[in-house]
Amino acid sequence: MEHQIRLAAQDDYPHIMEIWESAVKATHHFLSEEDFNYFKEIIPRDYLPHLEVYLITENNKAEGFASASAGNLEMLFIHDEMRGKSFGKKLYQFMKETAQITKVDVNEQNPQAIGFYEKMGFKSIGRSEKDGSGKPYPIIHMSL
């Protein structure tokens, strides 16, 4: 099975949001429905058009996506059905080489993600009470 990583285009947004929704429902149990709907609306409208988003595909089907900015991994989501199959690791390694990633912010209430980044060599260097949108979801700042 061939994995490919490519830059996403606007017509990939529905797939990106499908992956996001599947991943978030599986890992972000702490997110209120209201906030889930808020992010679902603003990500394609306010975030994706301003980011270089990379898709990891298998047999031309997008299974995950990631984006980085100024050495910070902004997002990395893998479809829930594909978790544990090394998509995240491959996509992360690609992003690390492409975007010179040294930092990532992770929801404190998502221990699986924290564990994943620790395996990738990150260490916790700080904590914020609120997320980047000012919502009350504590963030762990991690660095290589």
Short mmCIF file of N, CA and C in Angstrom, two decimals:
data_model
loop_
_atom_site.label_atom_id
_atom_site.label_comp_id
_atom_site.label_asym_id
_atom_site.label_seq_id
_atom_site.Cartn_x
_atom_site.Cartn_y
_atom_site.Cartn_z
N MET A 1 0.84 -1.19 0.00
CA MET A 1 0.00 0.00 0.00
C MET A 1 0.87 1.24 0.00
N GLU A 2 0.59 2.10 -0.91
CA GLU A 2 1.41 3.29 -1.12
C GLU A 2 0.86 4.50 -0.37
N HIS A 3 1.69 5.04 0.51
CA HIS A 3 1.31 6.29 1.16
C HIS A 3 1.91 7.42 0.35
N GLN A 4 1.12 8.45 0.13
CA GLN A 4 1.65 9.64 -0.52
C GLN A 4 1.29 10.85 0.33
N ILE A 5 2.14 11.84 0.28
CA ILE A 5 1.86 13.08 1.00
C ILE A 5 1.87 14.19 -0.03
N ARG A 6 0.82 14.98 -0.02
CA ARG A 6 0.71 16.07 -0.98
C ARG A 6 0.06 17.28 -0.34
N LEU A 7 0.26 18.41 -0.98
CA LEU A 7 -0.37 19.65 -0.53
C LEU A 7 -1.87 19.58 -0.81
N ALA A 8 -2.66 20.00 0.16
CA ALA A 8 -4.12 19.99 0.00
C ALA A 8 -4.58 21.22 -0.79
N ALA A 9 -5.66 21.04 -1.50
CA ALA A 9 -6.30 22.14 -2.22
C ALA A 9 -7.67 22.40 -1.59
N GLN A 10 -8.32 23.46 -2.02
CA GLN A 10 -9.61 23.82 -1.41
C GLN A 10 -10.64 22.70 -1.55
N ASP A 11 -10.60 21.96 -2.67
CA ASP A 11 -11.61 20.90 -2.81
C ASP A 11 -11.32 19.69 -1.92
N ASP A 12 -10.19 19.73 -1.19
CA ASP A 12 -9.91 18.69 -0.19
C ASP A 12 -10.54 19.02 1.17
N TYR A 13 -11.02 20.24 1.35
CA TYR A 13 -11.53 20.65 2.67
C TYR A 13 -12.60 19.71 3.24
N PRO A 14 -13.58 19.26 2.43
CA PRO A 14 -14.57 18.34 3.00
C PRO A 14 -13.93 17.08 3.57
N HIS A 15 -12.91 16.52 2.88
CA HIS A 15 -12.21 15.33 3.38
C HIS A 15 -11.43 15.67 4.65
N ILE A 16 -10.79 16.82 4.63
CA ILE A 16 -10.02 17.26 5.81
C ILE A 16 -10.94 17.35 7.01
N MET A 17 -12.11 17.93 6.83
CA MET A 17 -13.03 18.09 7.95
C MET A 17 -13.62 16.75 8.40
N GLU A 18 -13.77 15.84 7.47
CA GLU A 18 -14.24 14.49 7.82
C GLU A 18 -13.19 13.80 8.71
N ILE A 19 -11.92 13.93 8.33
CA ILE A 19 -10.83 13.36 9.12
C ILE A 19 -10.79 14.03 10.49
N TRP A 20 -10.88 15.36 10.49
CA TRP A 20 -10.84 16.12 11.74
C TRP A 20 -11.95 15.65 12.68
N GLU A 21 -13.16 15.56 12.14
CA GLU A 21 -14.32 15.18 12.95
C GLU A 21 -14.13 13.78 13.55
N SER A 22 -13.67 12.84 12.72
CA SER A 22 -13.46 11.47 13.17
C SER A 22 -12.39 11.41 14.27
N ALA A 23 -11.29 12.14 14.06
CA ALA A 23 -10.19 12.14 15.04
C ALA A 23 -10.60 12.82 16.34
N VAL A 24 -11.28 13.94 16.22
CA VAL A 24 -11.66 14.70 17.41
C VAL A 24 -12.68 13.92 18.23
N LYS A 25 -13.64 13.30 17.57
CA LYS A 25 -14.65 12.52 18.30
C LYS A 25 -14.00 11.36 19.05
N ALA A 26 -12.91 10.83 18.51
CA ALA A 26 -12.24 9.68 19.14
C ALA A 26 -11.29 10.08 20.26
N THR A 27 -10.78 11.32 20.24
CA THR A 27 -9.72 11.67 21.18
C THR A 27 -10.02 12.88 22.05
N HIS A 28 -10.95 13.73 21.63
CA HIS A 28 -11.21 14.97 22.38
C HIS A 28 -12.56 14.90 23.09
N HIS A 29 -12.71 13.91 23.98
CA HIS A 29 -13.99 13.72 24.67
C HIS A 29 -14.35 14.91 25.54
N PHE A 30 -13.35 15.71 25.87
CA PHE A 30 -13.54 16.87 26.75
C PHE A 30 -14.19 18.05 26.04
N LEU A 31 -14.22 18.03 24.71
CA LEU A 31 -14.73 19.16 23.94
C LEU A 31 -16.25 19.21 24.02
N SER A 32 -16.79 20.36 24.39
CA SER A 32 -18.25 20.49 24.44
C SER A 32 -18.79 20.48 23.01
N GLU A 33 -20.05 20.11 22.86
CA GLU A 33 -20.65 20.06 21.52
C GLU A 33 -20.63 21.44 20.88
N GLU A 34 -20.86 22.44 21.69
CA GLU A 34 -20.86 23.82 21.20
C GLU A 34 -19.49 24.19 20.63
N ASP A 35 -18.43 23.84 21.35
CA ASP A 35 -17.09 24.15 20.88
C ASP A 35 -16.70 23.30 19.69
N PHE A 36 -17.15 22.04 19.68
CA PHE A 36 -16.91 21.16 18.53
C PHE A 36 -17.49 21.82 17.28
N ASN A 37 -18.74 22.30 17.38
CA ASN A 37 -19.40 22.94 16.24
C ASN A 37 -18.72 24.25 15.86
N TYR A 38 -18.23 24.96 16.86
CA TYR A 38 -17.51 26.22 16.61
C TYR A 38 -16.26 25.95 15.77
N PHE A 39 -15.45 24.97 16.20
CA PHE A 39 -14.22 24.66 15.46
C PHE A 39 -14.53 24.11 14.07
N LYS A 40 -15.59 23.30 13.99
CA LYS A 40 -15.98 22.71 12.72
C LYS A 40 -16.30 23.82 11.70
N GLU A 41 -16.84 24.90 12.19
CA GLU A 41 -17.18 26.02 11.32
C GLU A 41 -15.97 26.89 10.98
N ILE A 42 -15.14 27.19 12.00
CA ILE A 42 -14.05 28.15 11.73
C ILE A 42 -12.83 27.53 11.05
N ILE A 43 -12.59 26.24 11.24
CA ILE A 43 -11.39 25.65 10.65
C ILE A 43 -11.37 25.80 9.12
N PRO A 44 -12.42 25.36 8.41
CA PRO A 44 -12.36 25.52 6.95
C PRO A 44 -12.45 26.98 6.50
N ARG A 45 -13.10 27.80 7.30
CA ARG A 45 -13.31 29.18 6.89
C ARG A 45 -12.13 30.09 7.22
N ASP A 46 -11.62 29.97 8.46
CA ASP A 46 -10.61 30.92 8.94
C ASP A 46 -9.19 30.38 9.01
N TYR A 47 -9.03 29.06 9.09
CA TYR A 47 -7.68 28.49 9.25
C TYR A 47 -7.12 27.92 7.96
N LEU A 48 -7.83 26.95 7.39
CA LEU A 48 -7.28 26.21 6.25
C LEU A 48 -6.84 27.11 5.09
N PRO A 49 -7.61 28.15 4.73
CA PRO A 49 -7.17 28.96 3.57
C PRO A 49 -5.84 29.66 3.79
N HIS A 50 -5.42 29.82 5.05
CA HIS A 50 -4.19 30.56 5.35
C HIS A 50 -3.02 29.63 5.67
N LEU A 51 -3.24 28.33 5.60
CA LEU A 51 -2.21 27.37 5.99
C LEU A 51 -1.82 26.50 4.80
N GLU A 52 -0.58 26.03 4.82
CA GLU A 52 -0.19 24.96 3.89
C GLU A 52 -0.55 23.67 4.60
N VAL A 53 -1.54 22.99 4.07
CA VAL A 53 -2.01 21.76 4.69
C VAL A 53 -1.55 20.59 3.83
N TYR A 54 -0.95 19.60 4.48
CA TYR A 54 -0.50 18.40 3.76
C TYR A 54 -1.40 17.23 4.11
N LEU A 55 -1.74 16.46 3.08
CA LEU A 55 -2.57 15.28 3.26
C LEU A 55 -1.70 14.04 3.12
N ILE A 56 -1.97 13.05 3.96
CA ILE A 56 -1.37 11.74 3.74
C ILE A 56 -2.47 10.86 3.18
N THR A 57 -2.18 10.24 2.04
CA THR A 57 -3.20 9.45 1.37
C THR A 57 -2.72 8.01 1.20
N GLU A 58 -3.70 7.12 1.11
CA GLU A 58 -3.43 5.72 0.79
C GLU A 58 -4.40 5.37 -0.32
N ASN A 59 -3.90 4.88 -1.42
CA ASN A 59 -4.75 4.59 -2.59
C ASN A 59 -5.61 5.81 -2.94
N ASN A 60 -4.99 6.97 -2.94
CA ASN A 60 -5.65 8.24 -3.27
C ASN A 60 -6.74 8.69 -2.30
N LYS A 61 -6.88 8.01 -1.17
CA LYS A 61 -7.87 8.43 -0.17
C LYS A 61 -7.14 9.11 0.98
N ALA A 62 -7.56 10.33 1.28
CA ALA A 62 -6.92 11.08 2.37
C ALA A 62 -7.25 10.43 3.70
N GLU A 63 -6.21 10.14 4.50
CA GLU A 63 -6.39 9.49 5.80
C GLU A 63 -5.91 10.36 6.96
N GLY A 64 -5.24 11.46 6.63
CA GLY A 64 -4.76 12.34 7.68
C GLY A 64 -4.28 13.64 7.08
N PHE A 65 -4.10 14.64 7.94
CA PHE A 65 -3.59 15.92 7.45
C PHE A 65 -2.79 16.60 8.55
N ALA A 66 -1.93 17.52 8.13
CA ALA A 66 -1.10 18.25 9.08
C ALA A 66 -0.76 19.61 8.49
N SER A 67 -0.43 20.52 9.39
CA SER A 67 -0.01 21.85 8.97
C SER A 67 0.95 22.39 10.01
N ALA A 68 1.87 23.23 9.55
CA ALA A 68 2.85 23.82 10.46
C ALA A 68 3.05 25.28 10.10
N SER A 69 3.51 26.04 11.09
CA SER A 69 3.79 27.45 10.87
C SER A 69 4.92 27.87 11.79
N ALA A 70 5.94 28.47 11.24
CA ALA A 70 7.08 28.99 12.02
C ALA A 70 7.64 27.95 12.99
N GLY A 71 7.84 26.71 12.51
CA GLY A 71 8.44 25.67 13.33
C GLY A 71 7.50 25.04 14.34
N ASN A 72 6.23 25.46 14.33
CA ASN A 72 5.23 24.92 15.25
C ASN A 72 4.28 24.02 14.47
N LEU A 73 4.09 22.79 14.95
CA LEU A 73 3.13 21.90 14.32
C LEU A 73 1.74 22.37 14.75
N GLU A 74 0.99 22.95 13.83
CA GLU A 74 -0.30 23.54 14.16
C GLU A 74 -1.39 22.49 14.29
N MET A 75 -1.35 21.49 13.42
CA MET A 75 -2.34 20.42 13.50
C MET A 75 -1.79 19.15 12.87
N LEU A 76 -2.19 18.02 13.44
CA LEU A 76 -1.90 16.72 12.85
C LEU A 76 -3.05 15.83 13.29
N PHE A 77 -3.87 15.44 12.34
CA PHE A 77 -5.02 14.60 12.64
C PHE A 77 -5.04 13.41 11.71
N ILE A 78 -5.33 12.23 12.26
CA ILE A 78 -5.43 11.00 11.48
C ILE A 78 -6.84 10.47 11.66
N HIS A 79 -7.44 10.00 10.58
CA HIS A 79 -8.80 9.43 10.67
C HIS A 79 -8.79 8.33 11.73
N ASP A 80 -9.84 8.32 12.55
CA ASP A 80 -9.89 7.36 13.66
C ASP A 80 -9.68 5.92 13.22
N GLU A 81 -10.24 5.55 12.08
CA GLU A 81 -10.12 4.16 11.59
C GLU A 81 -8.69 3.82 11.20
N MET A 82 -7.85 4.83 11.03
CA MET A 82 -6.48 4.60 10.58
C MET A 82 -5.45 4.83 11.68
N ARG A 83 -5.91 5.10 12.88
CA ARG A 83 -4.94 5.33 13.96
C ARG A 83 -4.19 4.05 14.28
N GLY A 84 -2.93 4.21 14.70
CA GLY A 84 -2.12 3.05 15.06
C GLY A 84 -1.54 2.32 13.86
N LYS A 85 -1.64 2.90 12.68
CA LYS A 85 -1.11 2.25 11.47
C LYS A 85 0.05 3.04 10.87
N SER A 86 0.70 3.82 11.71
CA SER A 86 1.90 4.60 11.36
C SER A 86 1.67 5.78 10.41
N PHE A 87 0.41 6.13 10.14
CA PHE A 87 0.13 7.32 9.33
C PHE A 87 0.64 8.57 10.06
N GLY A 88 0.34 8.65 11.36
CA GLY A 88 0.73 9.82 12.14
C GLY A 88 2.23 10.00 12.16
N LYS A 89 2.94 8.90 12.36
CA LYS A 89 4.40 8.93 12.42
C LYS A 89 4.99 9.38 11.08
N LYS A 90 4.48 8.78 9.98
CA LYS A 90 4.98 9.16 8.65
C LYS A 90 4.71 10.63 8.35
N LEU A 91 3.50 11.07 8.68
CA LEU A 91 3.13 12.45 8.40
C LEU A 91 3.95 13.40 9.27
N TYR A 92 4.14 13.02 10.53
CA TYR A 92 4.94 13.86 11.43
C TYR A 92 6.39 13.97 10.90
N GLN A 93 6.97 12.84 10.50
CA GLN A 93 8.36 12.86 10.02
C GLN A 93 8.49 13.73 8.77
N PHE A 94 7.50 13.64 7.89
CA PHE A 94 7.49 14.49 6.70
C PHE A 94 7.42 15.97 7.10
N MET A 95 6.53 16.28 8.03
CA MET A 95 6.35 17.67 8.46
C MET A 95 7.62 18.19 9.15
N LYS A 96 8.25 17.32 9.92
CA LYS A 96 9.47 17.72 10.64
C LYS A 96 10.55 18.12 9.63
N GLU A 97 10.70 17.32 8.58
CA GLU A 97 11.71 17.63 7.55
C GLU A 97 11.31 18.85 6.72
N THR A 98 10.04 18.91 6.34
CA THR A 98 9.56 19.97 5.45
C THR A 98 9.50 21.32 6.16
N ALA A 99 9.00 21.31 7.40
CA ALA A 99 8.71 22.58 8.09
C ALA A 99 9.64 22.86 9.27
N GLN A 100 10.70 22.03 9.43
CA GLN A 100 11.65 22.23 10.52
C GLN A 100 10.93 22.40 11.87
N ILE A 101 10.05 21.47 12.17
CA ILE A 101 9.24 21.56 13.39
C ILE A 101 10.11 21.37 14.64
N THR A 102 9.91 22.24 15.61
CA THR A 102 10.56 22.07 16.91
C THR A 102 9.57 22.16 18.06
N LYS A 103 8.33 22.58 17.79
CA LYS A 103 7.35 22.80 18.85
C LYS A 103 5.98 22.27 18.46
N VAL A 104 5.22 21.91 19.48
CA VAL A 104 3.83 21.52 19.27
C VAL A 104 3.05 21.84 20.55
N ASP A 105 1.82 22.28 20.39
CA ASP A 105 0.92 22.50 21.53
C ASP A 105 -0.12 21.39 21.50
N VAL A 106 -0.34 20.76 22.67
CA VAL A 106 -1.24 19.61 22.75
C VAL A 106 -2.26 19.85 23.85
N ASN A 107 -3.51 19.44 23.59
CA ASN A 107 -4.51 19.52 24.66
C ASN A 107 -4.09 18.62 25.81
N GLU A 108 -4.06 19.18 27.00
CA GLU A 108 -3.71 18.41 28.19
C GLU A 108 -4.65 17.23 28.38
N GLN A 109 -5.90 17.39 27.94
CA GLN A 109 -6.90 16.33 28.12
C GLN A 109 -6.85 15.27 27.02
N ASN A 110 -5.81 15.30 26.21
CA ASN A 110 -5.63 14.31 25.14
C ASN A 110 -4.32 13.55 25.39
N PRO A 111 -4.33 12.65 26.40
CA PRO A 111 -3.08 11.95 26.77
C PRO A 111 -2.48 11.11 25.65
N GLN A 112 -3.32 10.61 24.73
CA GLN A 112 -2.78 9.82 23.62
C GLN A 112 -1.86 10.68 22.76
N ALA A 113 -2.26 11.92 22.52
CA ALA A 113 -1.45 12.82 21.70
C ALA A 113 -0.15 13.15 22.42
N ILE A 114 -0.25 13.43 23.72
CA ILE A 114 0.96 13.74 24.49
C ILE A 114 1.93 12.57 24.41
N GLY A 115 1.41 11.35 24.57
CA GLY A 115 2.24 10.15 24.48
C GLY A 115 2.89 10.00 23.11
N PHE A 116 2.13 10.29 22.06
CA PHE A 116 2.64 10.21 20.69
C PHE A 116 3.82 11.17 20.52
N TYR A 117 3.65 12.42 20.96
CA TYR A 117 4.73 13.40 20.76
C TYR A 117 5.93 13.10 21.65
N GLU A 118 5.70 12.52 22.83
CA GLU A 118 6.83 12.10 23.67
C GLU A 118 7.64 11.02 22.95
N LYS A 119 6.93 10.10 22.30
CA LYS A 119 7.61 9.05 21.52
C LYS A 119 8.42 9.66 20.37
N MET A 120 7.93 10.78 19.84
CA MET A 120 8.62 11.46 18.74
C MET A 120 9.78 12.33 19.26
N GLY A 121 9.98 12.35 20.58
CA GLY A 121 11.11 13.07 21.14
C GLY A 121 10.80 14.42 21.78
N PHE A 122 9.52 14.78 21.88
CA PHE A 122 9.15 16.05 22.49
C PHE A 122 9.13 15.97 24.02
N LYS A 123 9.41 17.10 24.65
CA LYS A 123 9.33 17.22 26.12
C LYS A 123 8.38 18.38 26.42
N SER A 124 7.67 18.25 27.53
CA SER A 124 6.79 19.33 27.97
C SER A 124 7.64 20.48 28.49
N ILE A 125 7.34 21.71 28.02
CA ILE A 125 8.10 22.88 28.48
C ILE A 125 7.22 23.94 29.11
N GLY A 126 5.91 23.71 29.15
CA GLY A 126 5.05 24.72 29.75
C GLY A 126 3.59 24.36 29.58
N ARG A 127 2.74 25.20 30.14
CA ARG A 127 1.30 24.92 30.13
C ARG A 127 0.55 26.24 30.08
N SER A 128 -0.55 26.25 29.35
CA SER A 128 -1.46 27.40 29.34
C SER A 128 -2.83 26.91 29.78
N GLU A 129 -3.54 27.73 30.53
CA GLU A 129 -4.88 27.38 31.00
C GLU A 129 -5.88 27.31 29.86
N LYS A 130 -5.65 28.16 28.82
CA LYS A 130 -6.62 28.25 27.73
C LYS A 130 -5.96 27.89 26.40
N ASP A 131 -6.80 27.46 25.45
CA ASP A 131 -6.26 27.13 24.13
C ASP A 131 -6.09 28.41 23.30
N GLY A 132 -5.63 28.24 22.07
CA GLY A 132 -5.34 29.39 21.20
C GLY A 132 -6.56 30.24 20.89
N SER A 133 -7.76 29.69 21.07
CA SER A 133 -8.98 30.44 20.81
C SER A 133 -9.51 31.07 22.09
N GLY A 134 -8.75 30.93 23.19
CA GLY A 134 -9.19 31.50 24.46
C GLY A 134 -10.21 30.64 25.18
N LYS A 135 -10.38 29.41 24.72
CA LYS A 135 -11.35 28.51 25.37
C LYS A 135 -10.66 27.77 26.51
N PRO A 136 -11.46 27.34 27.50
CA PRO A 136 -10.87 26.78 28.74
C PRO A 136 -10.39 25.33 28.61
N TYR A 137 -9.55 25.07 27.60
CA TYR A 137 -8.96 23.74 27.44
C TYR A 137 -7.46 23.90 27.61
N PRO A 138 -6.92 23.41 28.75
CA PRO A 138 -5.48 23.60 29.01
C PRO A 138 -4.61 22.98 27.91
N ILE A 139 -3.54 23.68 27.61
CA ILE A 139 -2.61 23.29 26.55
C ILE A 139 -1.25 23.00 27.16
N ILE A 140 -0.64 21.90 26.72
CA ILE A 140 0.73 21.58 27.11
C ILE A 140 1.61 22.01 25.93
N HIS A 141 2.59 22.87 26.22
CA HIS A 141 3.54 23.30 25.19
C HIS A 141 4.71 22.32 25.21
N MET A 142 5.01 21.74 24.06
CA MET A 142 6.07 20.75 23.97
C MET A 142 7.12 21.21 22.97
N SER A 143 8.34 20.76 23.20
CA SER A 143 9.45 21.15 22.34
C SER A 143 10.41 19.98 22.18
N LEU A 144 11.11 19.96 21.05
CA LEU A 144 12.12 18.91 20.81
C LEU A 144 13.38 19.23 21.58
#
